[in-house]
Coordinates of C-alpha atoms in Angstrom, one line a residue:
M1 CA -59.4 190.2 -114.5
A2 CA -60.9 186.6 -115.0
E3 CA -62.4 185.1 -112.1
M4 CA -61.5 181.4 -111.2
D5 CA -64.1 178.7 -110.0
F6 CA -62.7 176.8 -107.1
S7 CA -66.0 174.9 -106.4
E8 CA -64.7 171.7 -107.8
T9 CA -61.6 171.7 -105.6
A10 CA -63.5 172.5 -102.4
G11 CA -62.4 170.1 -99.6
K12 CA -59.6 168.7 -101.6
P13 CA -55.9 169.3 -101.2
F14 CA -54.6 172.2 -103.1
L15 CA -51.9 170.7 -105.3
G16 CA -50.4 174.0 -106.1
C17 CA -49.0 174.1 -102.5
I18 CA -46.0 171.9 -102.3
Q19 CA -45.6 170.2 -99.0
A20 CA -41.9 170.8 -97.9
T21 CA -40.2 167.7 -96.7
I22 CA -36.7 166.6 -96.8
T23 CA -37.4 164.2 -99.5
S24 CA -38.6 167.1 -101.7
L25 CA -35.4 169.0 -101.5
P26 CA -33.2 169.3 -104.5
Y27 CA -30.3 166.6 -104.6
E28 CA -27.6 169.3 -104.2
V29 CA -29.3 170.7 -101.1
L30 CA -29.7 167.3 -99.6
T31 CA -26.1 166.5 -100.2
Y32 CA -25.1 169.9 -98.5
I33 CA -27.2 168.9 -95.4
L34 CA -25.6 165.3 -95.2
R35 CA -22.1 166.7 -95.3
D36 CA -22.7 168.7 -92.1
N37 CA -19.9 168.1 -89.6
Q38 CA -22.4 167.4 -86.9
L39 CA -23.5 164.2 -88.8
S40 CA -21.3 161.2 -88.1
Q41 CA -20.6 158.2 -90.6
D42 CA -23.0 156.2 -88.6
D43 CA -25.7 159.0 -88.9
V44 CA -25.3 159.0 -92.7
K45 CA -25.6 155.2 -92.7
A46 CA -28.8 155.4 -90.9
V47 CA -30.3 158.0 -93.3
R48 CA -29.3 155.8 -96.3
L49 CA -31.3 152.8 -94.7
S50 CA -34.3 155.0 -93.8
C51 CA -35.7 155.9 -97.1
R52 CA -35.2 155.1 -100.8
K53 CA -35.4 158.7 -101.8
L54 CA -32.6 159.6 -99.4
S55 CA -30.5 156.6 -100.5
K56 CA -28.8 158.1 -103.5
A57 CA -27.4 161.1 -101.8
S58 CA -26.3 159.4 -98.7
T59 CA -24.7 156.6 -100.7
A60 CA -22.8 159.0 -102.9
L61 CA -21.5 160.6 -99.7
L62 CA -20.6 157.3 -97.8
F63 CA -18.7 155.8 -100.7
Y64 CA -17.0 159.0 -102.0
R65 CA -13.8 158.0 -100.3
I66 CA -13.1 154.4 -99.5
G67 CA -10.1 153.0 -97.5
I68 CA -7.8 150.2 -97.7
S69 CA -4.8 149.0 -95.5
K70 CA -2.7 146.2 -94.6
L71 CA -5.5 144.9 -92.4
R72 CA -7.6 142.0 -93.7
V73 CA -10.8 143.5 -92.9
D74 CA -9.9 146.8 -94.8
R75 CA -8.7 144.8 -97.9
H76 CA -12.1 142.7 -97.9
A77 CA -14.1 145.9 -97.7
F78 CA -12.3 147.7 -100.5
L79 CA -12.5 144.7 -102.9
S80 CA -16.2 144.3 -102.0
I81 CA -17.0 147.9 -102.9
A82 CA -14.9 147.8 -106.1
G83 CA -16.7 144.7 -107.1
S84 CA -20.2 146.2 -106.6
P85 CA -20.9 148.5 -109.7
H86 CA -23.7 150.5 -107.9
L87 CA -21.3 151.4 -105.1
A88 CA -18.1 151.6 -107.2
Q89 CA -19.7 154.4 -109.3
N90 CA -19.7 156.8 -106.3
V91 CA -16.0 156.4 -105.5
R92 CA -13.9 159.5 -106.1
E93 CA -10.9 158.8 -103.7
V94 CA -9.1 155.7 -102.6
E95 CA -7.3 156.2 -99.2
W96 CA -4.4 153.9 -98.1
L97 CA -4.3 153.9 -94.4
E98 CA -0.6 153.3 -93.5
L99 CA 0.3 151.1 -90.6
S100 CA 3.5 149.1 -90.3
W101 CA 3.8 145.7 -88.8
D102 CA 7.5 144.4 -88.3
A103 CA 7.1 140.6 -88.6
H104 CA 10.6 140.0 -87.1
L105 CA 10.0 142.3 -84.1
T106 CA 9.5 139.4 -81.6
S107 CA 12.7 137.6 -82.6
R108 CA 14.9 140.7 -82.2
I109 CA 13.5 141.5 -78.9
S110 CA 14.1 137.8 -77.8
S111 CA 17.7 138.2 -78.9
G112 CA 18.2 141.4 -76.8
A113 CA 18.8 143.5 -79.9
P114 CA 18.1 147.3 -79.3
C115 CA 14.7 148.3 -80.6
A116 CA 12.0 151.0 -80.1
C117 CA 10.0 148.8 -77.9
Q118 CA 12.5 149.4 -75.1
Q119 CA 10.8 152.7 -74.3
V120 CA 7.6 150.6 -73.3
H121 CA 7.7 150.4 -69.4
V122 CA 7.3 146.8 -68.0
E123 CA 8.3 145.2 -64.8
S124 CA 10.8 142.6 -66.4
D125 CA 12.3 141.7 -69.7
Q126 CA 10.2 138.6 -69.7
D127 CA 7.1 140.8 -69.5
L128 CA 8.3 142.7 -72.5
V129 CA 8.9 139.4 -74.4
D130 CA 5.4 138.1 -73.5
L131 CA 3.8 141.3 -74.6
C132 CA 5.5 141.2 -77.8
H133 CA 4.5 137.6 -78.4
Q134 CA 0.9 138.5 -77.8
L135 CA 1.3 141.5 -80.1
H136 CA 2.8 139.3 -82.8
A137 CA 0.0 136.7 -82.6
A138 CA -2.7 139.4 -82.7
A139 CA -1.1 141.2 -85.7
E140 CA -0.5 137.9 -87.6
A141 CA -4.3 137.3 -87.4
E142 CA -5.2 140.8 -88.5
F143 CA -2.6 141.8 -91.2
W144 CA -2.5 140.2 -94.6
L145 CA 1.0 141.9 -95.4
P146 CA 3.8 142.5 -93.0
T147 CA 6.3 145.2 -93.4
T148 CA 9.4 143.1 -93.7
P149 CA 11.2 142.0 -95.6
P150 CA 11.0 145.0 -97.8
R151 CA 11.0 143.3 -101.2
P152 CA 8.5 144.8 -103.7
G153 CA 8.8 141.5 -105.7
R154 CA 7.5 139.3 -102.9
R155 CA 4.8 136.9 -104.0
A156 CA 2.1 138.4 -101.8
T157 CA 3.0 142.0 -102.9
A158 CA 3.1 140.9 -106.7
E159 CA -0.2 139.1 -106.5
F160 CA -2.1 141.9 -104.9
Q161 CA -0.8 144.4 -107.2
H162 CA -2.8 142.8 -110.0
V163 CA -5.7 142.4 -107.8
F164 CA -5.6 146.0 -106.7
Q165 CA -5.1 147.4 -110.1
A166 CA -8.2 145.4 -111.4
A167 CA -10.2 146.7 -108.6
V168 CA -9.0 150.4 -109.4
D169 CA -10.1 149.9 -113.0
N170 CA -13.7 149.3 -111.8
L171 CA -13.8 152.7 -110.2
H172 CA -14.6 154.7 -113.3
N173 CA -14.9 158.1 -111.4
L174 CA -11.9 157.8 -109.4
H175 CA -9.6 160.8 -109.4
T176 CA -7.6 160.8 -106.2
F177 CA -5.2 158.4 -104.4
I178 CA -4.3 159.3 -100.6
S179 CA -1.6 157.7 -98.5
R180 CA -1.7 158.8 -94.8
P181 CA -0.9 157.3 -91.4
M182 CA -3.7 155.2 -89.9
S183 CA -5.5 156.9 -86.9
S184 CA -3.7 155.9 -83.6
R185 CA -7.2 155.4 -82.1
R186 CA -8.2 152.7 -84.6
T187 CA -9.0 149.4 -83.0
I188 CA -7.3 146.7 -85.1
T189 CA -8.2 143.8 -82.9
R190 CA -11.5 143.1 -81.3
S191 CA -11.2 139.4 -80.1
G192 CA -9.6 139.1 -76.8
Y193 CA -7.8 142.1 -75.6
P194 CA -8.5 145.1 -77.9
M195 CA -5.4 146.6 -79.5
E196 CA -5.2 150.1 -81.1
A197 CA -3.0 151.1 -83.8
S198 CA -1.0 153.4 -81.4
L199 CA 0.6 150.3 -80.0
L200 CA 2.1 149.2 -83.2
Q201 CA 3.1 152.7 -83.9
T202 CA 5.0 152.7 -80.6
F203 CA 7.3 149.9 -81.8
Q204 CA 8.1 151.5 -85.1
E205 CA 11.9 152.1 -85.6
Q206 CA 13.6 155.3 -86.1
P207 CA 15.3 155.2 -89.5
V208 CA 19.0 155.7 -89.8
L209 CA 19.4 158.6 -92.3
P210 CA 20.0 158.7 -95.2
E211 CA 19.0 155.2 -95.6
P212 CA 15.4 154.9 -96.9
P213 CA 12.9 153.9 -94.3
Q214 CA 10.3 151.1 -94.7
T215 CA 7.2 153.3 -94.4
N216 CA 4.2 154.2 -96.6
D217 CA 4.2 150.8 -98.0
G218 CA 0.7 151.2 -99.5
L219 CA 1.9 154.2 -101.6
F220 CA 5.0 152.7 -102.8
L221 CA 3.9 149.0 -103.4
F222 CA 0.4 149.7 -104.8
L223 CA -0.7 153.2 -105.4
L224 CA 2.4 154.4 -107.3
P225 CA 2.5 151.3 -109.6
A226 CA -1.2 151.7 -110.3
M227 CA -0.7 155.5 -111.3
N228 CA 2.3 154.5 -113.4
R229 CA 0.1 152.7 -115.9
P230 CA -0.9 154.3 -119.2
A231 CA -4.6 153.7 -118.3
S232 CA -4.6 155.5 -114.9
I233 CA -7.1 158.1 -114.4
V234 CA -5.8 159.4 -111.0
K235 CA -5.1 163.1 -111.3
R236 CA -4.5 164.0 -107.6
L237 CA -2.3 162.6 -104.9
R238 CA -2.2 163.4 -101.3
W239 CA 0.9 162.0 -99.7
A240 CA 1.5 162.2 -95.8
D241 CA 4.5 160.6 -94.2
E242 CA 3.9 157.6 -92.1
F243 CA 5.8 158.0 -88.7
P244 CA 8.8 158.3 -88.3
G245 CA 8.7 159.9 -91.8
F246 CA 11.1 160.4 -94.7
S247 CA 9.2 158.0 -96.9
Y248 CA 10.2 160.2 -99.9
L249 CA 13.7 158.7 -99.7
R250 CA 12.4 155.5 -101.1
P251 CA 13.0 154.7 -104.8
F252 CA 10.2 154.7 -107.2
P253 CA 9.6 155.0 -110.9
A254 CA 10.3 158.7 -112.1
S255 CA 7.2 158.5 -114.4
S256 CA 4.8 157.8 -111.6
L257 CA 3.6 161.3 -111.0
E258 CA 3.7 162.7 -114.5
R259 CA -0.2 162.5 -115.1
L260 CA -1.0 164.3 -111.9
E261 CA -2.7 167.8 -111.9
S262 CA -2.7 168.2 -108.0
L263 CA -0.1 167.3 -105.6
D264 CA -0.5 167.5 -101.7
L265 CA 2.7 166.7 -99.7
C266 CA 2.9 166.4 -95.9
L267 CA 6.4 165.3 -95.5
T268 CA 9.1 165.3 -92.8
P269 CA 12.2 167.3 -93.6
S270 CA 15.6 167.1 -92.1
V271 CA 18.8 169.0 -92.4
A272 CA 20.6 165.5 -92.5
I273 CA 19.1 164.8 -95.9
S274 CA 21.4 165.7 -98.7
E275 CA 20.4 166.8 -102.3
E276 CA 21.8 163.4 -103.6
S277 CA 19.4 161.5 -101.4
L278 CA 16.5 163.4 -103.1
S279 CA 17.5 162.5 -106.6
G280 CA 14.6 159.9 -106.9
L281 CA 11.9 162.3 -105.9
A282 CA 13.5 165.2 -107.9
A283 CA 13.4 163.1 -111.1
A284 CA 9.9 162.3 -110.5
L285 CA 8.9 165.9 -109.8
V286 CA 10.6 167.4 -112.9
R287 CA 8.6 165.0 -115.1
A288 CA 5.4 165.9 -113.3
A289 CA 6.0 169.7 -113.4
P290 CA 4.3 170.4 -116.8
S291 CA 1.1 168.9 -115.6
I292 CA 0.9 170.0 -112.0
R293 CA -1.5 172.8 -111.4
H294 CA -2.1 172.7 -107.7
L295 CA 0.8 172.2 -105.1
K296 CA 0.5 172.1 -101.4
L297 CA 3.5 171.6 -99.2
C298 CA 3.0 170.9 -95.4
T299 CA 5.9 170.0 -93.0
D300 CA 4.0 170.2 -90.0
H301 CA 4.2 166.6 -89.4
G302 CA 6.3 164.1 -87.4
V303 CA 9.4 166.0 -86.2
P304 CA 10.1 168.8 -88.7
E305 CA 13.2 171.0 -88.4
V306 CA 12.8 174.7 -88.3
S307 CA 15.6 175.6 -90.8
Y308 CA 15.2 175.6 -94.6
T309 CA 16.1 172.1 -95.9
N310 CA 17.0 170.6 -99.2
L311 CA 13.5 169.1 -99.4
E312 CA 11.8 172.5 -99.3
R313 CA 14.5 174.1 -101.5
M314 CA 13.8 171.5 -104.1
L315 CA 10.0 171.6 -104.1
L316 CA 10.0 175.4 -104.3
G317 CA 12.8 175.7 -106.7
P318 CA 13.9 174.0 -109.8
G319 CA 12.7 170.6 -108.7
L320 CA 9.1 171.7 -109.2
A321 CA 7.9 175.2 -108.6
T322 CA 10.3 176.9 -110.9
A323 CA 10.8 174.0 -113.3
D324 CA 10.5 174.6 -117.1
R325 CA 6.9 174.5 -118.3
C326 CA 5.5 174.5 -114.8
A327 CA 2.4 176.6 -114.5
L328 CA 0.9 176.5 -111.0
R329 CA -2.6 177.9 -110.4
S330 CA -2.5 177.5 -106.7
L331 CA 0.4 177.2 -104.1
S332 CA -0.1 176.4 -100.5
I333 CA 2.7 176.4 -97.9
V334 CA 1.8 175.2 -94.4
S335 CA 4.4 175.4 -91.6
A336 CA 7.3 174.9 -93.9
G337 CA 10.7 176.4 -93.8
I338 CA 10.9 178.8 -96.6
C339 CA 13.3 181.2 -98.0
E340 CA 11.8 184.6 -99.0
D341 CA 13.9 184.8 -102.4
S342 CA 12.9 181.2 -103.2
L343 CA 9.2 182.0 -102.7
I344 CA 9.6 185.2 -104.9
L345 CA 11.1 183.1 -107.6
A346 CA 8.3 180.6 -107.4
I347 CA 5.7 183.3 -107.7
E348 CA 7.5 184.9 -110.7
A349 CA 8.0 181.7 -112.5
N350 CA 4.2 181.1 -112.3
A351 CA 2.9 184.6 -112.5
R352 CA 0.8 184.0 -115.6
S353 CA -1.1 181.3 -114.2
M354 CA -1.2 181.5 -110.5
R355 CA -4.5 182.4 -108.9
H356 CA -4.1 181.5 -105.3
L357 CA -1.2 181.8 -102.8
Y358 CA -1.8 180.5 -99.2
I359 CA 0.9 180.8 -96.6
E360 CA 0.4 179.6 -93.0
G361 CA 2.9 179.3 -90.2
P362 CA 6.4 180.5 -91.3
P363 CA 7.5 184.0 -90.6
I364 CA 7.3 186.3 -93.7
S365 CA 8.2 189.9 -93.7
S366 CA 5.2 192.2 -94.4
N367 CA 6.7 194.0 -97.4
F368 CA 8.6 191.2 -99.1
I369 CA 6.1 191.0 -102.1
H370 CA 4.9 194.6 -101.9
E371 CA 8.3 195.8 -102.9
R372 CA 8.2 193.8 -106.1
N373 CA 4.6 195.1 -107.1
Y374 CA 2.7 191.9 -106.7
R375 CA -1.0 191.9 -106.0
F376 CA -2.3 188.7 -104.2
L377 CA -5.5 187.5 -105.6
A378 CA -6.2 185.2 -102.7
T379 CA -4.1 184.8 -99.6
A380 CA -4.4 183.9 -95.9
G381 CA -2.3 183.4 -92.9
Q382 CA 0.0 186.2 -92.3
L383 CA -0.6 188.0 -95.5
E384 CA -3.7 190.1 -96.3
A385 CA -5.4 190.2 -99.7
N386 CA -6.1 194.0 -99.6
E387 CA -2.6 194.9 -98.7
Y388 CA -1.2 194.9 -102.2
D389 CA -3.0 197.0 -104.6
S390 CA -0.6 197.4 -107.5
D391 CA -1.5 195.7 -110.7
I392 CA -0.3 192.2 -111.6
D393 CA 1.1 191.5 -115.1
T394 CA -0.9 188.5 -116.1
D395 CA -3.1 187.6 -118.9
S396 CA -4.4 184.3 -117.4
E397 CA -7.9 183.7 -118.5
D398 CA -8.7 182.0 -115.1
S399 CA -7.4 184.8 -113.1
V400 CA -10.0 186.2 -110.6
Y401 CA -8.5 189.6 -111.0
I402 CA -8.7 189.5 -114.8
R403 CA -12.3 188.1 -114.5
H404 CA -13.5 191.2 -112.5
R405 CA -11.5 193.6 -114.6
T406 CA -12.9 192.4 -118.0
G407 CA -16.3 191.3 -117.0
P408 CA -19.3 193.0 -118.6
R409 CA -21.5 195.6 -116.7
W410 CA -25.1 195.4 -116.4
A411 CA -28.3 197.6 -116.1
W412 CA -31.9 196.6 -115.3
G413 CA -35.3 198.2 -115.1
R414 CA -38.9 197.5 -114.2
F415 CA -41.3 197.1 -117.2
F416 CA -45.1 196.9 -117.4
H417 CA -45.6 196.1 -121.0
R418 CA -47.0 192.6 -120.2
G419 CA -49.6 193.9 -117.7
V420 CA -48.1 192.2 -114.6
I421 CA -49.1 194.1 -111.6
G422 CA -46.0 195.6 -109.9
G423 CA -44.0 195.1 -113.2
E424 CA -41.2 192.7 -114.1
T425 CA -37.4 193.2 -113.8
F426 CA -35.4 192.7 -117.0
Y427 CA -31.6 193.0 -117.3
F428 CA -29.2 193.5 -120.1
Q429 CA -25.6 194.2 -120.7
V430 CA -24.5 197.8 -121.3
P431 CA -21.8 198.7 -123.9
P432 CA -18.3 199.5 -122.5
D433 CA -18.6 203.1 -123.2
A434 CA -22.1 203.6 -122.1
S435 CA -23.1 206.3 -119.6
P436 CA -24.1 205.6 -116.8
A437 CA -21.5 202.7 -116.8
G438 CA -23.8 200.0 -115.2
H439 CA -23.2 197.6 -112.5
P440 CA -20.1 195.4 -112.7
T441 CA -20.3 191.6 -112.7
E442 CA -20.1 190.0 -109.3
Y443 CA -21.0 186.4 -110.0
W444 CA -20.3 184.1 -112.9
K445 CA -22.0 180.7 -113.9
F446 CA -19.5 178.0 -114.0
T447 CA -20.5 174.8 -115.8
Y448 CA -18.1 171.9 -115.3
R449 CA -17.5 169.4 -118.1
N450 CA -19.8 166.9 -116.5
G451 CA -22.7 169.2 -116.3
E452 CA -22.4 170.5 -112.7
V453 CA -23.1 174.2 -112.2
A454 CA -21.8 176.7 -109.7
Y455 CA -22.0 180.3 -109.1
G456 CA -19.3 182.7 -107.9
D457 CA -16.2 184.5 -109.1
D458 CA -13.7 181.6 -108.9
P459 CA -14.4 178.1 -110.3
S460 CA -11.6 176.5 -108.3
T461 CA -13.8 177.0 -105.1
W462 CA -15.9 174.1 -106.5
F463 CA -13.8 172.5 -109.1
E464 CA -10.2 172.0 -108.3
D465 CA -9.2 170.9 -111.8
W466 CA -11.2 173.6 -113.7
D467 CA -9.8 173.9 -117.1
S468 CA -11.4 175.8 -120.0
D469 CA -9.6 173.8 -122.5
A470 CA -11.1 170.7 -121.2
G471 CA -14.7 171.9 -122.0
D472 CA -15.4 173.8 -118.7
L473 CA -17.5 176.9 -119.4
E474 CA -18.0 180.3 -117.7
E475 CA -20.8 182.8 -118.1
P476 CA -21.2 186.2 -116.6
T477 CA -24.3 187.0 -114.9
P478 CA -25.9 190.2 -113.3
F479 CA -26.8 188.3 -110.1
G480 CA -25.9 189.9 -106.8
E481 CA -27.5 192.0 -103.9
A482 CA -28.0 195.1 -106.1
I483 CA -30.4 193.5 -108.7
D484 CA -32.0 191.4 -106.0
D485 CA -32.9 194.3 -103.9
F486 CA -34.2 196.3 -106.9
D487 CA -36.4 193.4 -107.8
R488 CA -37.9 193.0 -104.3
N489 CA -38.2 196.6 -103.3
G490 CA -38.9 198.3 -106.6
G491 CA -42.7 198.0 -106.7
L492 CA -45.1 200.6 -108.0
G493 CA -48.0 202.0 -106.0
P494 CA -49.5 200.9 -102.7
P495 CA -49.7 197.2 -101.9
G496 CA -52.9 195.2 -102.8
L497 CA -53.6 197.1 -106.1
D498 CA -54.9 195.1 -109.0
T499 CA -54.4 196.1 -112.7
A500 CA -57.6 198.4 -112.7
D501 CA -56.7 200.0 -109.5
L502 CA -53.2 200.6 -110.6
A503 CA -54.3 202.2 -113.8
S504 CA -56.6 204.4 -111.9
Y505 CA -54.0 205.2 -109.3
L506 CA -51.4 206.4 -112.0
G507 CA -53.8 207.9 -114.4
G508 CA -52.2 208.7 -117.9
T509 CA -48.9 207.6 -116.6
W510 CA -50.0 204.0 -116.7
D511 CA -50.5 204.1 -120.5
L512 CA -46.9 205.5 -120.9
L513 CA -45.5 202.7 -118.6
R514 CA -47.4 200.1 -120.6
G515 CA -45.8 201.4 -123.8
L516 CA -42.2 201.0 -122.7
E517 CA -40.5 197.8 -123.6
P518 CA -37.2 196.3 -122.5
P519 CA -34.2 196.6 -124.9
E520 CA -33.7 193.9 -127.4
G521 CA -31.9 190.9 -125.8
A522 CA -33.0 191.8 -122.2
V523 CA -33.7 188.9 -119.9
L524 CA -36.4 188.5 -117.5
Y525 CA -34.9 188.3 -113.9
C526 CA -35.5 185.3 -111.6
S527 CA -38.3 183.6 -113.4
I528 CA -38.8 180.0 -112.5
D529 CA -41.0 179.3 -115.5
P530 CA -38.7 178.2 -118.5
A531 CA -41.5 179.3 -120.9
T532 CA -41.5 182.9 -119.6
S533 CA -37.7 183.2 -119.0
G534 CA -35.2 184.1 -121.7
D535 CA -34.1 186.8 -124.2
Y536 CA -36.7 189.4 -124.9
R537 CA -37.6 189.7 -128.5

């Protein structure tokens, strides 16, 4: 073995040893660390300001989702970010924090009209009037848009629709709109007496069904119109009812949802809502059904009823889940009232495409799917994945079951033909009828259309809108504990031997080992040097 002269490097740092610091970590690892739940938003902000090398990952995380609401401060922040290209490029989600402010509340109270504020305990009627006057003055200073009168064509609404849509067009990587209630702990006034959002939420009126309530204004006045444009790139919508709920009774264009691939609904059902009252939502869902691939229905919100309502019946039935050309890949049902027969029909209608079913909350009999010979590929809550072992009749290319059933099998061995002490591990695929059969594929390499790479057996774990027709690629690999254990523990001879010692130790066997070469096409396992990694020729 050739000897190396280290005399010229004596006393100098050895550059071959990398000093491990947080700034030397790969971008993906650094992002994973910054996503830790133990780190607050302020912590990530501090990291962003601490070092230029940490700025990219922390900026991407801080501005992944940006918010907007009827508060002036939120509108200003949203427009500022959308108008800054270096920040706008990081935005993937826009979240409208819904909070209503009834501009006519004070006048109704002064006139003695019944309202929700009468549940607020004060010493006298005058104290209540004074409180509401203070509330009105504070809200008027903080809000740029009141809730009433509910006319989408109002000047303030119409003007900001154009401003909002222009800002959204600057977010070139945007894919998700979110409409949800503002946190009740959010402080909305800081001058004078601090006022939290919960105070305004206390004064919100209970709607008189089936009349549409004036809730989720951000969704209906701005998000849906922006989605309804041909140039919209939004593919996912998360819609949670603002208290007191029933926002889905409001009218909106039937074409607003037809470009969506993922729909997450957290709505408030009621047995008092008829099928006729749901006609607007039904029309939009039927048009969206051919493109929806992921559906989540949650009714654990507001004051949901226990019984199976027309809303759930429509979403799990012909309104969406069993509509013509619907091909759901995942279905999640959380605390919703469901009928077992309707659920079975929804699964059967999407059997060729469905990969995931998640049920949590509603009572489901343990054998209601077992009797119909279904095998759940992924399930949670009250259903166990291993409980159903019968085959599922599906040819979906993206099915986890199909992927494991049709994946290639692998073999590997240690070879010494290149003179490396301890040998090198090479792996290769074995023919389907080979004996022994080889080790089954456990992990696939998933390359997303934008170049991102992940490993596993289900691409939707990392990429919700995975679609092989859109350029997403998958490649089977031999990676797993079996080959890793073989590579680490399959050494030859006692430790510490060099090539000459190993040849002496093995005698004539060494020449035999040196003469064995890997099969054609075998790949060197776990090489970090691109020059030495690749197919063996």
